[in-house]
């Protein structure tokens, strides 16, 4: 059974396998893979944002209901001392913030919130929780200060922030907990409060360690999922797209071409007398020849909608978007010349002393299906072979 490094070394070069080989100890991918990861994680964690907002709103409303009962607000209204009015103001402000967030998330106007909104909301909760504890102390009403430990966990909850953002959020939250207590509490109360702040900082440290492990695992899973998807859509020998990926992309390109009035071209090519090449030089040399042809072909698929494909065996295809007839002819001849410059010896070929290819190329007609385009391009490839091979036939 292969080890993980051996399995990765057998995969053709791609950015997901390369990142797994290099590792990501500091929880950072190379660009633009880092951007792709954040797009993925934002979508994946949109559901957690909804749950967190609703859960936070529910918990905060329960705390508010407890305030009403514990502090006998109905009987004492409106003769409240200043700390109690301050407490109610904080409770109401946090409920308003969470309610607005919940409404925006649940009405379908957005799938998730960006890092700035998440950060501002969490900092508001930290400050609100801190002030609530302080106002309870000033009212001489006992309250469980362990709610700050729950706040430490919340700061590292998976809400779409990067690990670095979580660390920065934790660093900013610590003075938001410490400073209001030093400012609003009496000196006799500050000793116990500072002890609580110390416990809060330890909780942040423990949560940060757990968040690191979670983020590392999420990144590894992301790379493995992307790698599996890459393998499902690429040829393992040449790293070009495979027939499955090509079939899906051809339909997409034709639909988009119809919408944008853009031309779509399909060029199919076949290595001449490749069975004789394998018989004469061996299959390892044949595999290397296929890889070299694949690299040249990939050089011509530069734009986002272009695609270089290994259809199977010695048969390849090149899908070109926004390519007219003259460009197709020029590109086809340039491709044939580029393959010839590889100068791969083929002593067993009756066509030439080096490896050659036959090609058939066609522009898609209006309303032409992917099956029709493929069939007609394949027929042109057959004509090129019948014409003596090492030839390009345009339709």
Short mmCIF file of C-alpha atoms in Angstrom, two decimals:
data_model
loop_
_atom_site.label_atom_id
_atom_site.label_comp_id
_atom_site.label_asym_id
_atom_site.label_seq_id
_atom_site.Cartn_x
_atom_site.Cartn_y
_atom_site.Cartn_z
CA UNK A 1 0.00 0.00 0.00
CA UNK A 2 1.37 3.43 -0.98
CA UNK A 3 2.17 6.05 1.65
CA UNK A 4 0.67 9.54 1.29
CA UNK A 5 3.88 11.12 -0.13
CA UNK A 6 4.26 8.25 -2.63
CA UNK A 7 0.62 8.60 -3.70
CA UNK A 8 1.07 12.35 -4.20
CA UNK A 9 4.24 11.85 -6.23
CA UNK A 10 2.27 9.68 -8.66
CA UNK A 11 -0.18 12.51 -9.39
CA UNK A 12 0.66 14.85 -12.30
CA UNK A 13 1.67 18.36 -11.29
CA UNK A 14 -1.23 20.55 -10.16
CA UNK A 15 -1.55 23.23 -7.50
CA UNK A 16 -3.54 21.09 -5.05
CA UNK A 17 -1.04 18.23 -4.99
CA UNK A 18 1.84 20.72 -4.86
CA UNK A 19 0.32 22.49 -1.84
CA UNK A 20 -0.17 19.16 -0.06
CA UNK A 21 3.45 18.26 -0.75
CA UNK A 22 4.73 21.64 0.50
CA UNK A 23 2.41 21.74 3.52
CA UNK A 24 0.81 24.79 5.14
CA UNK A 25 2.12 24.92 8.70
CA UNK A 26 1.33 28.64 8.95
CA UNK A 27 -2.22 28.13 7.61
CA UNK A 28 -1.58 29.97 4.38
CA UNK A 29 -1.81 28.71 0.81
CA UNK A 30 -0.08 30.18 -2.20
CA UNK A 31 -2.07 32.68 -4.25
CA UNK A 32 -4.59 32.35 -5.88
CA UNK A 33 -5.27 29.09 -4.02
CA UNK A 34 -5.75 31.08 -0.81
CA UNK A 35 -8.50 33.13 -2.47
CA UNK A 36 -10.16 29.97 -3.76
CA UNK A 37 -10.09 28.49 -0.26
CA UNK A 38 -11.72 31.57 1.30
CA UNK A 39 -14.48 31.52 -1.33
CA UNK A 40 -15.05 27.85 -0.57
CA UNK A 41 -15.04 28.28 3.22
CA UNK A 42 -17.37 31.31 3.08
CA UNK A 43 -19.99 29.29 1.22
CA UNK A 44 -19.46 26.23 3.41
CA UNK A 45 -19.88 28.22 6.63
CA UNK A 46 -22.86 30.30 5.55
CA UNK A 47 -25.11 27.75 7.27
CA UNK A 48 -23.14 28.11 10.53
CA UNK A 49 -23.58 31.88 10.40
CA UNK A 50 -27.35 31.49 10.31
CA UNK A 51 -27.29 29.01 13.19
CA UNK A 52 -24.93 31.21 15.22
CA UNK A 53 -26.99 34.38 14.75
CA UNK A 54 -30.25 32.64 15.69
CA UNK A 55 -28.62 30.88 18.63
CA UNK A 56 -27.00 34.10 19.85
CA UNK A 57 -30.28 35.98 19.54
CA UNK A 58 -32.14 33.25 21.42
CA UNK A 59 -29.59 33.12 24.25
CA UNK A 60 -29.49 36.90 24.59
CA UNK A 61 -33.31 37.11 24.76
CA UNK A 62 -33.32 34.40 27.45
CA UNK A 63 -30.80 36.45 29.44
CA UNK A 64 -33.04 39.50 29.01
CA UNK A 65 -36.05 37.53 30.28
CA UNK A 66 -33.99 36.44 33.28
CA UNK A 67 -33.19 40.14 33.91
CA UNK A 68 -36.88 40.96 33.93
CA UNK A 69 -37.60 38.29 36.55
CA UNK A 70 -34.47 38.62 38.70
CA UNK A 71 -34.49 42.41 38.84
CA UNK A 72 -38.29 42.73 39.17
CA UNK A 73 -38.39 45.23 36.32
CA UNK A 74 -42.17 45.31 36.00
CA UNK A 75 -42.77 46.34 39.61
CA UNK A 76 -39.97 48.91 39.73
CA UNK A 77 -40.65 50.69 36.42
CA UNK A 78 -39.65 53.42 35.82
CA UNK A 79 -37.66 53.97 39.03
CA UNK A 80 -34.47 52.26 37.88
CA UNK A 81 -30.99 53.19 39.08
CA UNK A 82 -28.45 54.28 36.45
CA UNK A 83 -26.66 50.88 36.24
CA UNK A 84 -29.99 49.18 35.53
CA UNK A 85 -30.87 51.62 32.73
CA UNK A 86 -27.38 51.01 31.31
CA UNK A 87 -27.92 47.25 31.51
CA UNK A 88 -31.24 47.49 29.65
CA UNK A 89 -29.64 49.70 27.00
CA UNK A 90 -26.92 47.10 26.39
CA UNK A 91 -29.41 44.22 26.28
CA UNK A 92 -31.64 46.09 23.83
CA UNK A 93 -28.77 47.15 21.57
CA UNK A 94 -27.44 43.61 21.21
CA UNK A 95 -30.94 42.22 20.54
CA UNK A 96 -31.42 44.86 17.84
CA UNK A 97 -28.09 44.05 16.17
CA UNK A 98 -28.69 40.29 16.18
CA UNK A 99 -32.30 40.69 15.02
CA UNK A 100 -31.26 42.79 12.03
CA UNK A 101 -28.56 40.26 11.11
CA UNK A 102 -30.99 37.35 11.43
CA UNK A 103 -33.60 39.08 9.24
CA UNK A 104 -31.02 39.83 6.52
CA UNK A 105 -29.76 36.24 6.52
CA UNK A 106 -33.17 34.59 6.57
CA UNK A 107 -34.89 36.73 3.94
CA UNK A 108 -32.52 35.37 1.27
CA UNK A 109 -30.91 38.72 0.48
CA UNK A 110 -27.49 37.24 1.22
CA UNK A 111 -26.04 33.80 1.91
CA UNK A 112 -23.38 34.92 4.38
CA UNK A 113 -21.75 37.97 5.93
CA UNK A 114 -18.25 39.13 5.16
CA UNK A 115 -15.38 39.26 7.67
CA UNK A 116 -15.99 42.92 8.59
CA UNK A 117 -19.62 42.32 9.60
CA UNK A 118 -18.74 39.15 11.52
CA UNK A 119 -15.87 40.90 13.34
CA UNK A 120 -17.98 43.93 14.27
CA UNK A 121 -20.79 41.71 15.54
CA UNK A 122 -18.50 39.58 17.70
CA UNK A 123 -16.77 42.62 19.17
CA UNK A 124 -20.19 44.08 19.98
CA UNK A 125 -21.09 40.86 21.79
CA UNK A 126 -17.82 40.91 23.74
CA UNK A 127 -18.35 44.50 24.83
CA UNK A 128 -22.03 43.88 25.59
CA UNK A 129 -21.24 40.80 27.68
CA UNK A 130 -18.51 42.68 29.57
CA UNK A 131 -20.75 45.66 30.34
CA UNK A 132 -23.54 43.33 31.46
CA UNK A 133 -21.24 41.69 34.02
CA UNK A 134 -20.03 45.09 35.24
CA UNK A 135 -23.53 46.54 35.61
CA UNK A 136 -24.65 43.45 37.54
CA UNK A 137 -21.67 43.95 39.87
CA UNK A 138 -22.65 47.59 40.41
CA UNK A 139 -26.22 46.50 41.15
CA UNK A 140 -24.84 44.02 43.74
CA UNK A 141 -26.69 41.21 41.98
CA UNK A 142 -24.79 37.92 41.70
CA UNK A 143 -24.19 36.67 38.14
CA UNK A 144 -22.17 33.80 36.74
CA UNK A 145 -19.08 35.34 35.20
CA UNK A 146 -18.45 32.12 33.26
CA UNK A 147 -20.43 33.71 30.44
CA UNK A 148 -17.11 35.27 29.38
CA UNK A 149 -15.73 31.76 28.84
CA UNK A 150 -18.61 31.11 26.46
CA UNK A 151 -17.64 34.33 24.72
CA UNK A 152 -14.08 33.05 24.27
CA UNK A 153 -15.43 29.98 22.47
CA UNK A 154 -17.68 32.15 20.30
CA UNK A 155 -14.71 34.23 19.10
CA UNK A 156 -13.22 31.13 17.45
CA UNK A 157 -16.50 29.70 16.17
CA UNK A 158 -16.32 28.88 12.41
CA UNK A 159 -18.06 31.95 10.97
CA UNK A 160 -16.00 32.53 7.84
CA UNK A 161 -13.02 34.28 9.42
CA UNK A 162 -9.47 33.13 8.76
CA UNK A 163 -7.37 31.86 11.66
CA UNK A 164 -5.32 35.06 11.60
CA UNK A 165 -8.51 37.12 11.76
CA UNK A 166 -9.67 35.05 14.75
CA UNK A 167 -6.37 35.72 16.52
CA UNK A 168 -6.62 39.44 15.82
CA UNK A 169 -10.22 39.43 17.03
CA UNK A 170 -9.14 37.71 20.27
CA UNK A 171 -6.32 40.23 20.78
CA UNK A 172 -8.73 43.17 20.34
CA UNK A 173 -11.38 41.59 22.58
CA UNK A 174 -9.04 41.29 25.57
CA UNK A 175 -8.75 45.07 26.22
CA UNK A 176 -12.51 45.35 25.61
CA UNK A 177 -12.96 43.04 28.58
CA UNK A 178 -10.23 44.46 30.83
CA UNK A 179 -10.52 48.24 30.38
CA UNK A 180 -14.27 48.74 31.08
CA UNK A 181 -13.86 46.83 34.35
CA UNK A 182 -10.96 49.03 35.47
CA UNK A 183 -12.95 52.12 34.52
CA UNK A 184 -16.44 51.28 35.85
CA UNK A 185 -15.81 49.01 38.84
CA UNK A 186 -14.79 50.08 42.33
CA UNK A 187 -11.23 49.27 43.38
CA UNK A 188 -12.43 46.57 45.75
CA UNK A 189 -14.19 44.81 42.88
CA UNK A 190 -11.29 45.02 40.47
CA UNK A 191 -9.19 42.21 42.00
CA UNK A 192 -11.84 39.58 41.36
CA UNK A 193 -12.54 41.06 37.95
CA UNK A 194 -8.88 40.92 36.90
CA UNK A 195 -8.80 37.29 38.00
CA UNK A 196 -11.74 36.70 35.68
CA UNK A 197 -9.89 38.48 32.85
CA UNK A 198 -6.89 36.20 33.39
CA UNK A 199 -9.14 33.13 33.09
CA UNK A 200 -10.66 34.66 29.96
CA UNK A 201 -7.20 35.08 28.40
CA UNK A 202 -6.35 31.43 29.17
CA UNK A 203 -9.63 30.37 27.57
CA UNK A 204 -8.71 32.37 24.47
CA UNK A 205 -5.36 30.58 24.30
CA UNK A 206 -6.98 27.14 24.56
CA UNK A 207 -9.60 28.06 21.95
CA UNK A 208 -6.89 29.38 19.65
CA UNK A 209 -5.08 26.03 19.80
CA UNK A 210 -8.28 24.20 18.98
CA UNK A 211 -9.04 26.62 16.15
CA UNK A 212 -5.58 26.02 14.66
CA UNK A 213 -6.21 22.27 14.53
CA UNK A 214 -9.67 22.84 13.05
CA UNK A 215 -8.39 25.26 10.39
CA UNK A 216 -5.52 22.95 9.45
CA UNK A 217 -7.95 20.03 9.07
CA UNK A 218 -10.36 22.13 7.01
CA UNK A 219 -7.57 23.22 4.67
CA UNK A 220 -6.36 19.65 4.24
CA UNK A 221 -9.91 18.47 3.48
CA UNK A 222 -10.31 21.31 0.98
CA UNK A 223 -7.13 20.28 -0.86
CA UNK A 224 -8.12 16.61 -0.88
CA UNK A 225 -11.61 17.37 -2.19
CA UNK A 226 -10.22 19.64 -4.90
CA UNK A 227 -7.60 17.02 -5.75
CA UNK A 228 -10.25 14.31 -6.09
CA UNK A 229 -12.28 16.61 -8.32
CA UNK A 230 -9.15 17.37 -10.39
CA UNK A 231 -8.41 13.66 -10.79
CA UNK A 232 -11.99 12.98 -11.88
CA UNK A 233 -11.67 15.55 -14.68
CA UNK A 234 -8.06 15.12 -15.85
CA UNK A 235 -6.00 12.50 -17.60
CA UNK A 236 -3.44 11.06 -15.13
CA UNK A 237 -0.68 10.72 -17.74
CA UNK A 238 -0.72 14.08 -19.52
CA UNK A 239 -2.61 16.20 -16.90
CA UNK A 240 -4.91 17.40 -19.69
CA UNK A 241 -8.68 17.38 -19.27
CA UNK A 242 -10.30 14.01 -19.91
CA UNK A 243 -13.30 13.07 -22.04
CA UNK A 244 -15.75 13.48 -19.15
CA UNK A 245 -14.63 17.03 -18.47
CA UNK A 246 -14.52 17.81 -22.19
CA UNK A 247 -18.10 16.66 -22.79
CA UNK A 248 -19.41 18.92 -20.01
CA UNK A 249 -17.31 21.90 -21.08
CA UNK A 250 -18.19 21.60 -24.78
CA UNK A 251 -21.91 21.89 -24.01
CA UNK A 252 -21.19 24.92 -21.79
CA UNK A 253 -19.00 26.59 -24.42
CA UNK A 254 -21.62 26.14 -27.15
CA UNK A 255 -24.40 27.58 -24.97
CA UNK A 256 -22.24 30.54 -23.96
CA UNK A 257 -21.15 31.05 -27.59
CA UNK A 258 -24.81 31.24 -28.67
CA UNK A 259 -25.56 33.80 -25.95
CA UNK A 260 -22.53 35.95 -26.73
CA UNK A 261 -22.51 35.41 -30.51
CA UNK A 262 -18.99 34.00 -30.19
CA UNK A 263 -17.53 31.27 -32.40
CA UNK A 264 -16.48 27.92 -30.96
CA UNK A 265 -13.89 25.76 -32.72
CA UNK A 266 -13.02 22.12 -32.18
CA UNK A 267 -9.71 20.71 -33.35
CA UNK A 268 -9.16 16.95 -33.07
CA UNK A 269 -5.80 15.33 -33.62
CA UNK A 270 -4.40 11.84 -33.69
CA UNK A 271 -0.73 10.80 -33.44
CA UNK A 272 0.20 9.02 -36.66
CA UNK A 273 1.15 5.34 -36.40
CA UNK A 274 1.34 5.44 -32.64
CA UNK A 275 0.92 1.67 -32.24
CA UNK A 276 4.05 1.19 -34.33
CA UNK A 277 5.82 3.74 -32.11
CA UNK A 278 4.95 1.75 -28.98
CA UNK A 279 5.95 -1.53 -30.60
CA UNK A 280 9.29 -0.09 -31.73
CA UNK A 281 10.32 2.05 -28.72
CA UNK A 282 8.30 0.54 -25.88
CA UNK A 283 5.41 1.83 -23.81
CA UNK A 284 7.53 4.01 -21.51
CA UNK A 285 8.78 5.96 -24.52
CA UNK A 286 5.19 6.08 -25.77
CA UNK A 287 3.98 7.55 -22.48
CA UNK A 288 6.72 10.18 -22.57
CA UNK A 289 5.76 11.09 -26.16
CA UNK A 290 2.14 11.51 -25.06
CA UNK A 291 3.21 13.78 -22.20
CA UNK A 292 5.25 15.96 -24.57
CA UNK A 293 2.34 16.23 -27.01
CA UNK A 294 0.08 17.15 -24.06
CA UNK A 295 2.42 19.95 -22.97
CA UNK A 296 2.46 21.46 -26.45
CA UNK A 297 -1.30 21.19 -26.72
CA UNK A 298 -1.82 22.86 -23.34
CA UNK A 299 0.27 25.80 -24.56
CA UNK A 300 -2.45 26.62 -27.10
CA UNK A 301 -5.32 26.56 -24.55
CA UNK A 302 -4.55 29.83 -22.77
CA UNK A 303 -7.94 31.51 -22.34
CA UNK A 304 -10.46 30.57 -19.64
CA UNK A 305 -12.93 28.91 -22.03
CA UNK A 306 -10.26 27.07 -24.05
CA UNK A 307 -9.56 23.44 -23.22
CA UNK A 308 -6.86 20.91 -24.14
CA UNK A 309 -8.09 17.32 -23.88
CA UNK A 310 -6.79 13.80 -24.09
CA UNK A 311 -9.76 11.85 -25.43
CA UNK A 312 -8.05 8.49 -25.04
CA UNK A 313 -5.06 6.58 -26.39
CA UNK A 314 -3.27 8.78 -28.91
CA UNK A 315 -6.31 10.96 -29.66
CA UNK A 316 -6.45 14.56 -28.42
CA UNK A 317 -8.71 17.59 -28.86
CA UNK A 318 -8.40 21.35 -28.54
CA UNK A 319 -11.49 23.45 -27.84
CA UNK A 320 -11.09 27.13 -28.74
CA UNK A 321 -13.54 29.90 -27.82
CA UNK A 322 -13.86 33.05 -29.91
CA UNK A 323 -11.73 31.70 -32.76
CA UNK A 324 -12.60 32.47 -36.40
CA UNK A 325 -11.76 30.36 -39.47
CA UNK A 326 -8.49 32.13 -40.32
CA UNK A 327 -7.30 31.99 -36.73
CA UNK A 328 -8.19 28.30 -36.62
CA UNK A 329 -6.13 27.55 -39.72
CA UNK A 330 -3.16 29.56 -38.42
CA UNK A 331 -3.36 27.95 -35.00
CA UNK A 332 -3.71 24.45 -36.48
CA UNK A 333 -0.59 24.88 -38.60
CA UNK A 334 1.28 26.39 -35.64
CA UNK A 335 0.28 23.39 -33.53
CA UNK A 336 1.44 20.95 -36.19
CA UNK A 337 4.76 22.83 -36.49
CA UNK A 338 5.13 22.94 -32.70
CA UNK A 339 4.70 19.19 -32.46
CA UNK A 340 7.19 18.69 -35.29
CA UNK A 341 9.80 20.75 -33.44
CA UNK A 342 9.71 18.19 -30.63
CA UNK A 343 11.61 16.06 -33.12
CA UNK A 344 10.57 12.81 -31.47
CA UNK A 345 12.15 10.07 -33.58
CA UNK A 346 9.72 7.59 -35.17
CA UNK A 347 11.75 5.18 -37.26
CA UNK A 348 8.76 2.84 -37.65
CA UNK A 349 6.54 5.50 -39.31
CA UNK A 350 5.96 5.32 -43.07
CA UNK A 351 4.97 9.02 -43.02
CA UNK A 352 8.10 10.71 -41.59
CA UNK A 353 11.18 9.92 -39.53
CA UNK A 354 9.71 11.86 -36.58
CA UNK A 355 6.41 11.82 -34.72
CA UNK A 356 3.61 13.50 -36.71
CA UNK A 357 -0.08 14.17 -36.18
CA UNK A 358 -3.20 14.32 -38.32
CA UNK A 359 -5.80 16.97 -37.49
CA UNK A 360 -9.41 17.82 -38.29
CA UNK A 361 -10.80 21.21 -37.28
CA UNK A 362 -14.23 22.79 -37.54
CA UNK A 363 -16.11 25.88 -36.41
CA UNK A 364 -19.44 25.19 -34.74
CA UNK A 365 -22.46 26.29 -36.77
CA UNK A 366 -25.41 28.14 -35.24
CA UNK A 367 -27.57 25.71 -33.31
CA UNK A 368 -25.14 22.84 -33.79
CA UNK A 369 -25.13 20.37 -30.91
CA UNK A 370 -21.99 19.13 -29.20
CA UNK A 371 -22.56 15.65 -30.63
CA UNK A 372 -22.83 17.00 -34.18
CA UNK A 373 -19.74 19.18 -33.82
CA UNK A 374 -17.73 16.27 -32.44
CA UNK A 375 -18.89 13.89 -35.15
CA UNK A 376 -18.06 16.30 -37.99
CA UNK A 377 -14.66 17.22 -36.53
CA UNK A 378 -13.92 13.51 -36.20
CA UNK A 379 -14.88 12.99 -39.85
CA UNK A 380 -12.44 15.75 -40.84
CA UNK A 381 -9.74 14.01 -38.81
CA UNK A 382 -10.46 10.82 -40.76
CA UNK A 383 -10.10 12.76 -44.03
CA UNK A 384 -6.70 14.04 -42.88
CA UNK A 385 -5.58 10.48 -42.30
CA UNK A 386 -6.90 9.40 -45.68
CA UNK A 387 -5.00 12.28 -47.31
CA UNK A 388 -1.68 10.79 -46.23
CA UNK A 389 -1.48 11.81 -42.53
CA UNK A 390 0.62 14.66 -41.10
CA UNK A 391 -2.12 16.88 -42.48
CA UNK A 392 -4.71 19.43 -41.28
CA UNK A 393 -8.24 19.30 -42.73
CA UNK A 394 -10.58 22.23 -42.10
CA UNK A 395 -14.35 22.08 -42.37
#
